[in-house]
PDB file of C-alpha atoms in Angstrom:
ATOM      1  CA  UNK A 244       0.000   0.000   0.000  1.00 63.00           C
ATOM      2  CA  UNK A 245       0.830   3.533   0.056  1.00 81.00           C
ATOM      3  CA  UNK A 246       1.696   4.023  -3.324  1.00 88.00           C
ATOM      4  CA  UNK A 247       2.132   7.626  -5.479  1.00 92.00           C
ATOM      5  CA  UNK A 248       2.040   8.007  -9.021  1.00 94.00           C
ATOM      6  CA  UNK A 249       3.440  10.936 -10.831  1.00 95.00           C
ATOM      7  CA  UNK A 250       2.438  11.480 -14.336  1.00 96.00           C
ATOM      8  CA  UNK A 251       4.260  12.208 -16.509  1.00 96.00           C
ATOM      9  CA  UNK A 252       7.825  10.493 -15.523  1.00 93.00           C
ATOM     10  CA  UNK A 253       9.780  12.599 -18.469  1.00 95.00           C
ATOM     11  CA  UNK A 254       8.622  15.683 -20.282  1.00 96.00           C
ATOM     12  CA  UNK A 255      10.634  17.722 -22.368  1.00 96.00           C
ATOM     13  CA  UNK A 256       8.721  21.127 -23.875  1.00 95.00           C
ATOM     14  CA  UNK A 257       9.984  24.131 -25.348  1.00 96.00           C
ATOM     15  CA  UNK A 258      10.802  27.308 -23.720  1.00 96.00           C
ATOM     16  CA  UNK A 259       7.352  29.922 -22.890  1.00 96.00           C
ATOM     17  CA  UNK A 260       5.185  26.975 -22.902  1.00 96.00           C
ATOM     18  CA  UNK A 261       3.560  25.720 -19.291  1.00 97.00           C
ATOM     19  CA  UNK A 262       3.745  21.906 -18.019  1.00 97.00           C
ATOM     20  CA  UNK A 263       1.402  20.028 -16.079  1.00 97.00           C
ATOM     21  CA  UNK A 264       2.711  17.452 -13.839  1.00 97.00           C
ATOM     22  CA  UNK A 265       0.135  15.162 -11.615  1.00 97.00           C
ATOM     23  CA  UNK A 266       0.791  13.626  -8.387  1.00 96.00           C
ATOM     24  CA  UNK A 267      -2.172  10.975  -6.978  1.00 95.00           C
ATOM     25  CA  UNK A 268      -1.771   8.984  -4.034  1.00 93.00           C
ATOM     26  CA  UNK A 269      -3.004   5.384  -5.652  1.00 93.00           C
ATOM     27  CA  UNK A 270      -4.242   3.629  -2.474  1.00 90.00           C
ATOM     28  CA  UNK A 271      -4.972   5.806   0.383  1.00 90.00           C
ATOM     29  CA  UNK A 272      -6.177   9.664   0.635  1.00 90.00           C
ATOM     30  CA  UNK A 273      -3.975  12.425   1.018  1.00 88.00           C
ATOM     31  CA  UNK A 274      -5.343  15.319   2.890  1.00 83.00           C
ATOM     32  CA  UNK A 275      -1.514  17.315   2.766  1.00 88.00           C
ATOM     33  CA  UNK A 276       0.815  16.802  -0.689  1.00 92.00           C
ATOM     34  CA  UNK A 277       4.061  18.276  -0.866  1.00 93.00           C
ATOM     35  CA  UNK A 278       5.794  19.194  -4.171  1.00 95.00           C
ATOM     36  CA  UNK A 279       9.942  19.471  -4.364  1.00 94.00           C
ATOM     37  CA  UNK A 280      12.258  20.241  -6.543  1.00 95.00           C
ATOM     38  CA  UNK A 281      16.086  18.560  -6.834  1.00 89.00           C
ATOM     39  CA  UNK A 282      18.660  19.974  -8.603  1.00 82.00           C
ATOM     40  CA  UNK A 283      21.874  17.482 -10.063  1.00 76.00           C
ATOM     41  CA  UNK A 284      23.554  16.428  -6.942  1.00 71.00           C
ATOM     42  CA  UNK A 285      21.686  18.398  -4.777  1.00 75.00           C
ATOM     43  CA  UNK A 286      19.212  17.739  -1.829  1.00 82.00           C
ATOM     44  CA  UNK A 287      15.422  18.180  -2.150  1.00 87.00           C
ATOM     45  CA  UNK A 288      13.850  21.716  -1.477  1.00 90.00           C
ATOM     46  CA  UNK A 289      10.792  22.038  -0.388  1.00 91.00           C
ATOM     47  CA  UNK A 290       8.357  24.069  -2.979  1.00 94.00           C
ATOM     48  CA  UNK A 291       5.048  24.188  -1.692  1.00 93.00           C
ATOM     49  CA  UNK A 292       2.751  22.461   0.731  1.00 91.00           C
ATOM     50  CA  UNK A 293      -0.611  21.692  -0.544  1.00 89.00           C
ATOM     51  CA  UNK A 294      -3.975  21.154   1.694  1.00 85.00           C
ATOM     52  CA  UNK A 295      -7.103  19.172  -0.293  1.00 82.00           C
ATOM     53  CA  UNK A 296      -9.413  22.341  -1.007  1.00 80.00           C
ATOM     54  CA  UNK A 297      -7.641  25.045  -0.393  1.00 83.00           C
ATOM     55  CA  UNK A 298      -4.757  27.029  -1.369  1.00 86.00           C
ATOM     56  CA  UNK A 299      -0.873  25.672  -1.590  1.00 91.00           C
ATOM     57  CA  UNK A 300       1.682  27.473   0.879  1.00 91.00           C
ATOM     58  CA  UNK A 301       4.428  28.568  -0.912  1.00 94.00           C
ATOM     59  CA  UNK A 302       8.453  27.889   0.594  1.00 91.00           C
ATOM     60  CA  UNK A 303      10.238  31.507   0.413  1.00 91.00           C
ATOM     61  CA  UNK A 304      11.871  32.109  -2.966  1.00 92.00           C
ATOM     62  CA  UNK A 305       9.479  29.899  -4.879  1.00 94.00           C
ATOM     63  CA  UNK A 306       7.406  32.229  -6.970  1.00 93.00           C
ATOM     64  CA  UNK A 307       3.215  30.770  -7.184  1.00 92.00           C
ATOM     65  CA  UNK A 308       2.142  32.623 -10.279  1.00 94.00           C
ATOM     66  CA  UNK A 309       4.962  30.911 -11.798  1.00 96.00           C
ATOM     67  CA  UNK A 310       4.606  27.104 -10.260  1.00 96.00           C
ATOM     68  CA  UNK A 311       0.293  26.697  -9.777  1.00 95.00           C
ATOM     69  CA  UNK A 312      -0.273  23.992  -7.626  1.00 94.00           C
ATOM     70  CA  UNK A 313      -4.118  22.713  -7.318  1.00 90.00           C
ATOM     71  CA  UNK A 314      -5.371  20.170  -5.094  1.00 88.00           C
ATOM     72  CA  UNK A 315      -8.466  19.417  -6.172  1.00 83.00           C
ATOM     73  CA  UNK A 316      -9.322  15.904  -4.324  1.00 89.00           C
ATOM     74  CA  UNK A 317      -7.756  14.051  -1.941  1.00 90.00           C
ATOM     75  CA  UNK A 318      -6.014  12.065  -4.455  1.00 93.00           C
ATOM     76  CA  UNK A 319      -4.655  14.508  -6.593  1.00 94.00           C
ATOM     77  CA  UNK A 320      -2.438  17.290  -6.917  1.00 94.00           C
ATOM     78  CA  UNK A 321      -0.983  19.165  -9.973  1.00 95.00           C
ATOM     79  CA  UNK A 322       1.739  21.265 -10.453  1.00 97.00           C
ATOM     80  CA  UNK A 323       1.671  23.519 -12.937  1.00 97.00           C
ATOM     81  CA  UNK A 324       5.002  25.467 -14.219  1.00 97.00           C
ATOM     82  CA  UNK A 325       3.916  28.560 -16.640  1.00 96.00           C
ATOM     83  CA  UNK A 326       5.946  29.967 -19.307  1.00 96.00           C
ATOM     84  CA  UNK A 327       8.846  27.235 -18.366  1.00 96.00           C
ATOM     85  CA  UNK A 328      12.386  28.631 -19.124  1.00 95.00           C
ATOM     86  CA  UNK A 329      15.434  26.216 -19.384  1.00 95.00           C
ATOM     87  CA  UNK A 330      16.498  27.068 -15.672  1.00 94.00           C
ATOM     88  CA  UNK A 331      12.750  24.834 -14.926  1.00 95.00           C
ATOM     89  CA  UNK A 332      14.521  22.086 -16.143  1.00 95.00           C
ATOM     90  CA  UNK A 333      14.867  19.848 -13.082  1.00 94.00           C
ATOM     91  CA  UNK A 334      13.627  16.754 -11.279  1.00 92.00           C
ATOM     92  CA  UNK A 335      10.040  17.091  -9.818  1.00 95.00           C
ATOM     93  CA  UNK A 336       9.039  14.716  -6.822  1.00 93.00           C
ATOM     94  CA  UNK A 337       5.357  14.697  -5.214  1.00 94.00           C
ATOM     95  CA  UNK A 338       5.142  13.413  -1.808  1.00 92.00           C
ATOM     96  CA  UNK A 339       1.420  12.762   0.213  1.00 91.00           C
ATOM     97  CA  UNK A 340       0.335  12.180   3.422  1.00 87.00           C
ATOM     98  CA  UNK A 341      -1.858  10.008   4.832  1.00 84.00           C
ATOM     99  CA  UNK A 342      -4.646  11.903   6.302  1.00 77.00           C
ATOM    100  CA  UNK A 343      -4.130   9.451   9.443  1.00 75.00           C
ATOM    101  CA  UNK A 344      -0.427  10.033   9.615  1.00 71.00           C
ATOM    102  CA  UNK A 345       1.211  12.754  11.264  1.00 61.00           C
ATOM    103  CA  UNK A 346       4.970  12.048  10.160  1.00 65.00           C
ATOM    104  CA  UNK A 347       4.879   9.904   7.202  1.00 76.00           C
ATOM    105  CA  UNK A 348       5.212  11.131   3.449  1.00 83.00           C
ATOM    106  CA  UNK A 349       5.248   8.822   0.614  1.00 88.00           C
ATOM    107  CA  UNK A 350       7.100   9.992  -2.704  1.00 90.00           C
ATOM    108  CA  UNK A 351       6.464   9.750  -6.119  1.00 92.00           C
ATOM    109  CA  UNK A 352       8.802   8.244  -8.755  1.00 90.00           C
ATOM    110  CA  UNK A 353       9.464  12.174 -10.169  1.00 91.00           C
ATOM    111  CA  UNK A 354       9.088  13.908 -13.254  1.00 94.00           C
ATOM    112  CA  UNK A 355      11.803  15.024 -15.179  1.00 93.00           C
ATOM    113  CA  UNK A 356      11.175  18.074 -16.696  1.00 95.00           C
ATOM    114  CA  UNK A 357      13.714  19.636 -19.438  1.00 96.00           C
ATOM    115  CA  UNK A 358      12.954  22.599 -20.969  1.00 96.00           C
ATOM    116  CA  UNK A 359      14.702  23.780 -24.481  1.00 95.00           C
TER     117      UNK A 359
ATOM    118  CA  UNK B 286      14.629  25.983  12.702  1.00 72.00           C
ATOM    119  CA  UNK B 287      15.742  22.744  11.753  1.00 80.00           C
ATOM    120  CA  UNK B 288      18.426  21.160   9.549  1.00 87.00           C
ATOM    121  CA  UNK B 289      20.324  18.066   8.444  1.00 92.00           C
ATOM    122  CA  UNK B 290      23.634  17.973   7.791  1.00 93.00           C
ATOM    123  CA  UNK B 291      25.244  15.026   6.160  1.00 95.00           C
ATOM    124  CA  UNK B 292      29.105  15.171   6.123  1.00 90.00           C
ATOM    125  CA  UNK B 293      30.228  12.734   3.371  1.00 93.00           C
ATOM    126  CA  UNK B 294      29.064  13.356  -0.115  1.00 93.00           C
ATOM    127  CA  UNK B 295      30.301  10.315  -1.253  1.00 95.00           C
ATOM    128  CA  UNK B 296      30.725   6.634   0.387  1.00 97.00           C
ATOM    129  CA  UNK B 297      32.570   4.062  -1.560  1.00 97.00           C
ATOM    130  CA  UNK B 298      33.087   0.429  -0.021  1.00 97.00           C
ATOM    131  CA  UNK B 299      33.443  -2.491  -1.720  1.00 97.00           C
ATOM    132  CA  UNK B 300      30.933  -5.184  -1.282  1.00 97.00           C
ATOM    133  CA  UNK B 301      30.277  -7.339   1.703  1.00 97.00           C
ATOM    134  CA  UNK B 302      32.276  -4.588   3.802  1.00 98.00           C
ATOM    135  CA  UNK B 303      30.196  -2.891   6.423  1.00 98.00           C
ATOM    136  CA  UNK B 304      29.221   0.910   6.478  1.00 98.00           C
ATOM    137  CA  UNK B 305      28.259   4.182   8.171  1.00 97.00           C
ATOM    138  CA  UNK B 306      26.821   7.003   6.832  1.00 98.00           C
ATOM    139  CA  UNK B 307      27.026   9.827   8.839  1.00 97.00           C
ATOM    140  CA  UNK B 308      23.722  12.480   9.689  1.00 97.00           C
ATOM    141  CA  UNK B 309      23.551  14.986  12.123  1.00 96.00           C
ATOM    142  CA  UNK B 310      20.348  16.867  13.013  1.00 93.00           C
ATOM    143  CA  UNK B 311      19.290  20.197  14.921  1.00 89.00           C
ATOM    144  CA  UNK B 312      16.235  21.046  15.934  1.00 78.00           C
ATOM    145  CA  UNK B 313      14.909  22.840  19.118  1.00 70.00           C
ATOM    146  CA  UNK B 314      12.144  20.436  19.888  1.00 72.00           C
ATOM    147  CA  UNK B 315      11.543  16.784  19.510  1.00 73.00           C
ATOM    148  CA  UNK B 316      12.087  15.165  16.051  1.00 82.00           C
ATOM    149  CA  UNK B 317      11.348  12.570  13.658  1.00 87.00           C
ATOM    150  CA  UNK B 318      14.254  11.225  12.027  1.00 91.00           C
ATOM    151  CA  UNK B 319      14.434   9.584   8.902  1.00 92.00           C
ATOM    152  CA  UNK B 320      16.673   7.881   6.008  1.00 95.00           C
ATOM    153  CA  UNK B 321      15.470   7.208   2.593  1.00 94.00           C
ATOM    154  CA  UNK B 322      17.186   5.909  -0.509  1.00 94.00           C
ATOM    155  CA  UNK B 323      16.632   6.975  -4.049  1.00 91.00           C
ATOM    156  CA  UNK B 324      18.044   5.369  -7.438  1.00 89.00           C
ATOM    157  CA  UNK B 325      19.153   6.851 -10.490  1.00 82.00           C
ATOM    158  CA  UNK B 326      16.001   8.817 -11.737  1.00 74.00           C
ATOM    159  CA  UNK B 327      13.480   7.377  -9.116  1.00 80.00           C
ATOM    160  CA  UNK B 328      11.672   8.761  -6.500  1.00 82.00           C
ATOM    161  CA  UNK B 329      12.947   8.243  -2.743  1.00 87.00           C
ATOM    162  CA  UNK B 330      11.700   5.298  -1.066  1.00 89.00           C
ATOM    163  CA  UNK B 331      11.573   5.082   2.832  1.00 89.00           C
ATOM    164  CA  UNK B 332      14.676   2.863   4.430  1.00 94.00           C
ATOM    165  CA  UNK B 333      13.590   3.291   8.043  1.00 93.00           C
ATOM    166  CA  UNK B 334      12.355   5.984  10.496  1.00 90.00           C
ATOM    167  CA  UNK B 335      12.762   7.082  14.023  1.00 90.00           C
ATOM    168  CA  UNK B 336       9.564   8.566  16.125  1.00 83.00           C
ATOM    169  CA  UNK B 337      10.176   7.266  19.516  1.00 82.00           C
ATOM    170  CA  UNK B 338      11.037   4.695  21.831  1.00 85.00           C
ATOM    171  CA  UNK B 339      13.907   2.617  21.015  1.00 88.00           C
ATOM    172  CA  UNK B 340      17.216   4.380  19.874  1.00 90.00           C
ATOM    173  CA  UNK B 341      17.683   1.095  17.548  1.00 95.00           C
ATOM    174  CA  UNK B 342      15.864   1.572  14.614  1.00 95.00           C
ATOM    175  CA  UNK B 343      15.559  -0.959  12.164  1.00 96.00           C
ATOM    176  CA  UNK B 344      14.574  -1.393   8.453  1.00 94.00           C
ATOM    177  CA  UNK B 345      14.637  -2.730   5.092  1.00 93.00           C
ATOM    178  CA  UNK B 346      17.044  -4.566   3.069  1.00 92.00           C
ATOM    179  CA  UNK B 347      19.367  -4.750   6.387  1.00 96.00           C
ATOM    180  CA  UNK B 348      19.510  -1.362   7.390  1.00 97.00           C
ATOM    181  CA  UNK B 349      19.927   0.101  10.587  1.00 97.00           C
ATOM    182  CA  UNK B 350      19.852   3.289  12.206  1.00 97.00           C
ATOM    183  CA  UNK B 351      20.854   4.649  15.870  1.00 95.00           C
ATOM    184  CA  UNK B 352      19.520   7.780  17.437  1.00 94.00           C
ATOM    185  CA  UNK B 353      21.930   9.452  19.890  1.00 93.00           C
ATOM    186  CA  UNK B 354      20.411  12.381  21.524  1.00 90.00           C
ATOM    187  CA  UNK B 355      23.048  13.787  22.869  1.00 91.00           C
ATOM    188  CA  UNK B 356      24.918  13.679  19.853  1.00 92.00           C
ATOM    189  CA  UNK B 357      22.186  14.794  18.098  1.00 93.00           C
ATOM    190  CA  UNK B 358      22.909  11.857  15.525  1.00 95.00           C
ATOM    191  CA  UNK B 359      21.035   8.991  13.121  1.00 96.00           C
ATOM    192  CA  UNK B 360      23.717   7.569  11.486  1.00 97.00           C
ATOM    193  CA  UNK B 361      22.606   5.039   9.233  1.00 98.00           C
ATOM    194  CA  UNK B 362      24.540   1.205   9.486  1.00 98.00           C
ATOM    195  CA  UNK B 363      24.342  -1.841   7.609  1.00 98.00           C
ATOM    196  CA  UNK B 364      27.116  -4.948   8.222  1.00 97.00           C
ATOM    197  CA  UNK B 365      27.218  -6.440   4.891  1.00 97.00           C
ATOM    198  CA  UNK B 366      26.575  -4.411   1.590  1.00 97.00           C
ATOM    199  CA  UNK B 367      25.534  -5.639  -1.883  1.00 96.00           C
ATOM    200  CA  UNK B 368      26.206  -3.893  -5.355  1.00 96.00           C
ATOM    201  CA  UNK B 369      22.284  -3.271  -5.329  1.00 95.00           C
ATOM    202  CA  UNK B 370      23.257  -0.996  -2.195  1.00 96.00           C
ATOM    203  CA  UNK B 371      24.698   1.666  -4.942  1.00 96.00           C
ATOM    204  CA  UNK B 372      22.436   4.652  -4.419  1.00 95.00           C
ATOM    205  CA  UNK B 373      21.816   8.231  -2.665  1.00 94.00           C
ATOM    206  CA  UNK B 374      21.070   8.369   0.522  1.00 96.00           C
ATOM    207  CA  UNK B 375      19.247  11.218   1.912  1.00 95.00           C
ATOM    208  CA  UNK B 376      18.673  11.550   5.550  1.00 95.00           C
ATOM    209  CA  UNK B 377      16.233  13.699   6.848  1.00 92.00           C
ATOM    210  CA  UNK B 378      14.234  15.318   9.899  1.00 89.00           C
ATOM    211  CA  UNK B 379      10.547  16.250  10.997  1.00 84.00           C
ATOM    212  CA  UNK B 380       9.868  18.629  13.838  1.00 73.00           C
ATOM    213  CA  UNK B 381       5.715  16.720  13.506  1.00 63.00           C
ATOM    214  CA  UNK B 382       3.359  19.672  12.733  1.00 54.00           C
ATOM    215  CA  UNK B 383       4.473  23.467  12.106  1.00 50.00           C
ATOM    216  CA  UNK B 384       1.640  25.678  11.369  1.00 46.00           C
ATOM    217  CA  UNK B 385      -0.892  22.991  10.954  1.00 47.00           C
ATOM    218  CA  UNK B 386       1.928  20.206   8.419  1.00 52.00           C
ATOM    219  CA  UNK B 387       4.370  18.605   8.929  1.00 64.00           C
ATOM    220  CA  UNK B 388       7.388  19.965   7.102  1.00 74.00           C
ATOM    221  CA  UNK B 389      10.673  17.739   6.587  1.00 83.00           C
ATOM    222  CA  UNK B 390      13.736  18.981   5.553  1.00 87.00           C
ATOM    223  CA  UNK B 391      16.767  16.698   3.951  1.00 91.00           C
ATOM    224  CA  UNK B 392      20.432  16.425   3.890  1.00 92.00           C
ATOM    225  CA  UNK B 393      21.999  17.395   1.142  1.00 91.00           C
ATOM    226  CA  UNK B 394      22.729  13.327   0.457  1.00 93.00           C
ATOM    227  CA  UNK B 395      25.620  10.866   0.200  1.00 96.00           C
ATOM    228  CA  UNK B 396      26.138   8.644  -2.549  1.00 95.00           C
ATOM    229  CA  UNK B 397      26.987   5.007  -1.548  1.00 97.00           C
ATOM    230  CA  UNK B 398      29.119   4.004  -4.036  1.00 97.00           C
ATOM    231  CA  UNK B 399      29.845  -0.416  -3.816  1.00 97.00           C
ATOM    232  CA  UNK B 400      32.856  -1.719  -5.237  1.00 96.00           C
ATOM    233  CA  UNK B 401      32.524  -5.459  -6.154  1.00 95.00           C
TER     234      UNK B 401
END
C-alpha cells in the first residue's frame, strides 16, 4: 500500500510553454501533498505544501504565479510550471500524506522536466 | 529551525564490507528522524524511520539506524553491503506539525558508491 504516481515520468517542452505534472496517491487519501524540486547532486527543497481544497503554501523564494499547484481531491495534486524557461529544467518529486499520519510522506517516482 | 547535515558526499566500499553514513540533526524540539534511498532517476523510497522509543531503529534490506540524543545523531549502518546498495542516501528530519503540516527537511545526500 501507500503508493504515489506521478504522471508524466519525463517531459521535455519548449521554452514559454507551461507543463502540467500530476501527483495521486493510488491507495490511500492524502489530505496534505508536498511538491519538491532537486537539482543534479543536490538535496530536495521544499516548494510548496498543498492542503485538499484550499490554497498551496508557498516555501520563500518559490514564486506561485509561476509554479500553480491545485489540489483538487484528496487524491490529486498538480503542479503547474507557466511559461517554463530552461532554468525549470529539473527533477520534480510529489510526496502525500496520509490523512491518518502525522509524520509519514510517501514519494512519487518524479518527473523530469527539461525545458529547451 | 531545523536542519540536516550530512558530512560525506560520497561513500565508496566495496561489497560485503560494512558501512556508516554519517547524519547529524538540529532542531529545538523533539524530532522525527528519517533515512530514505533513491536510485538513479526514481523517486525516494523510505529505508527506516525514528519517532520514539527505542534508539535502535531498524529497516529494510538490512539497514539500521541509531539515534543518539546527545549527539544529536542517526547515522545510518548496515554490516554487509551488496552492489544493489549503490544509491543516494538522503537523511532527513521532521519537527511533527508546524503551522498545521508537517514539514521535513533533507540532507543534502551521500552517494553510496559499492565496489565489487
Amino acid at each position: 500500500g501507500a503508493v504515489v504516481s506521478q504522471h508524466p515520468s519525463r517531459v521535455i517542452c519548449k521554452s514559454g510553454t507551461s507543463v502540467k505534472i500530476e501527483c495521486r496517491s493510488l491507495d490511500f487519501q492524502a489530505t496534505t501533498m508536498f511538491w519538491y524540486r532537486q537539482f543534479p547532486k543536490k538535496s530536495l527543497m521544499l516548494m510548496a505544501t498543498s492542503n485538499e481544497g484550499s490554497k498551496a503554501t508557498y516555501e520563500q523564494g518559490v514564486e506561485k504565479d509561476k509554479f500553480l499547484i491545485n489540489h483538487a481531491s484528496l487524491t490529486l495534486s498538480t503542479l503547474t510550471v507557466t511559461s517554463a524557461h530552461p532554468e525549470d529544467s529539473s527533477f520534480y518529486i510529489c510526496s502525500a500524506r496520509p490523512w491518518d499520519s502525522n509524520n509519514e510522506q510517501f514519494f512519487g517516482p518524479g518527473t523530469r522536466l527539461t525545458v529547451l | 529551525a531545523q536542519s540536516v547535515t550530512q558530512l560525506d558526499s560520497q561513500v565508496p566500499v566495496f561489497e560485503e564490507a560494512p558501512v556508516e553514513l554519517r547524519c547529524n540533526y538540529s532542531s529545538s524540539v523533539s524530532v522525527y528522524l528519517f533515512w530514505y534511498v533513491q536510485y538513479p532517476n526514481q523517486g525516494l523510497q523510505l529505508l527506516l524511520k525514528y519517532l520514539s522509543g527505542s534508539t535502535l531503529v531498524k529497516g529494510i534490506n538490512g539497514f539500521e539506524a541509531e539515534f543518539n540524543k546527545s549527539q544529536t545523531s542517526f547515522h545510518l549502518r548496515k554490516p554487509s553491503v551488496h552492489i544493489s546498495d549503490t544509491a543516494e542516501y538522503f537523511c532527513a528530519v521532521s519537527d511533527g506539525y508546524s503551522g498545521g503540516y508537517q514539514k521535513v527537511t533533507f540532507g543534502t545526500g551521500t552517494k553510496l558508491q559499492v565496489i565489487p
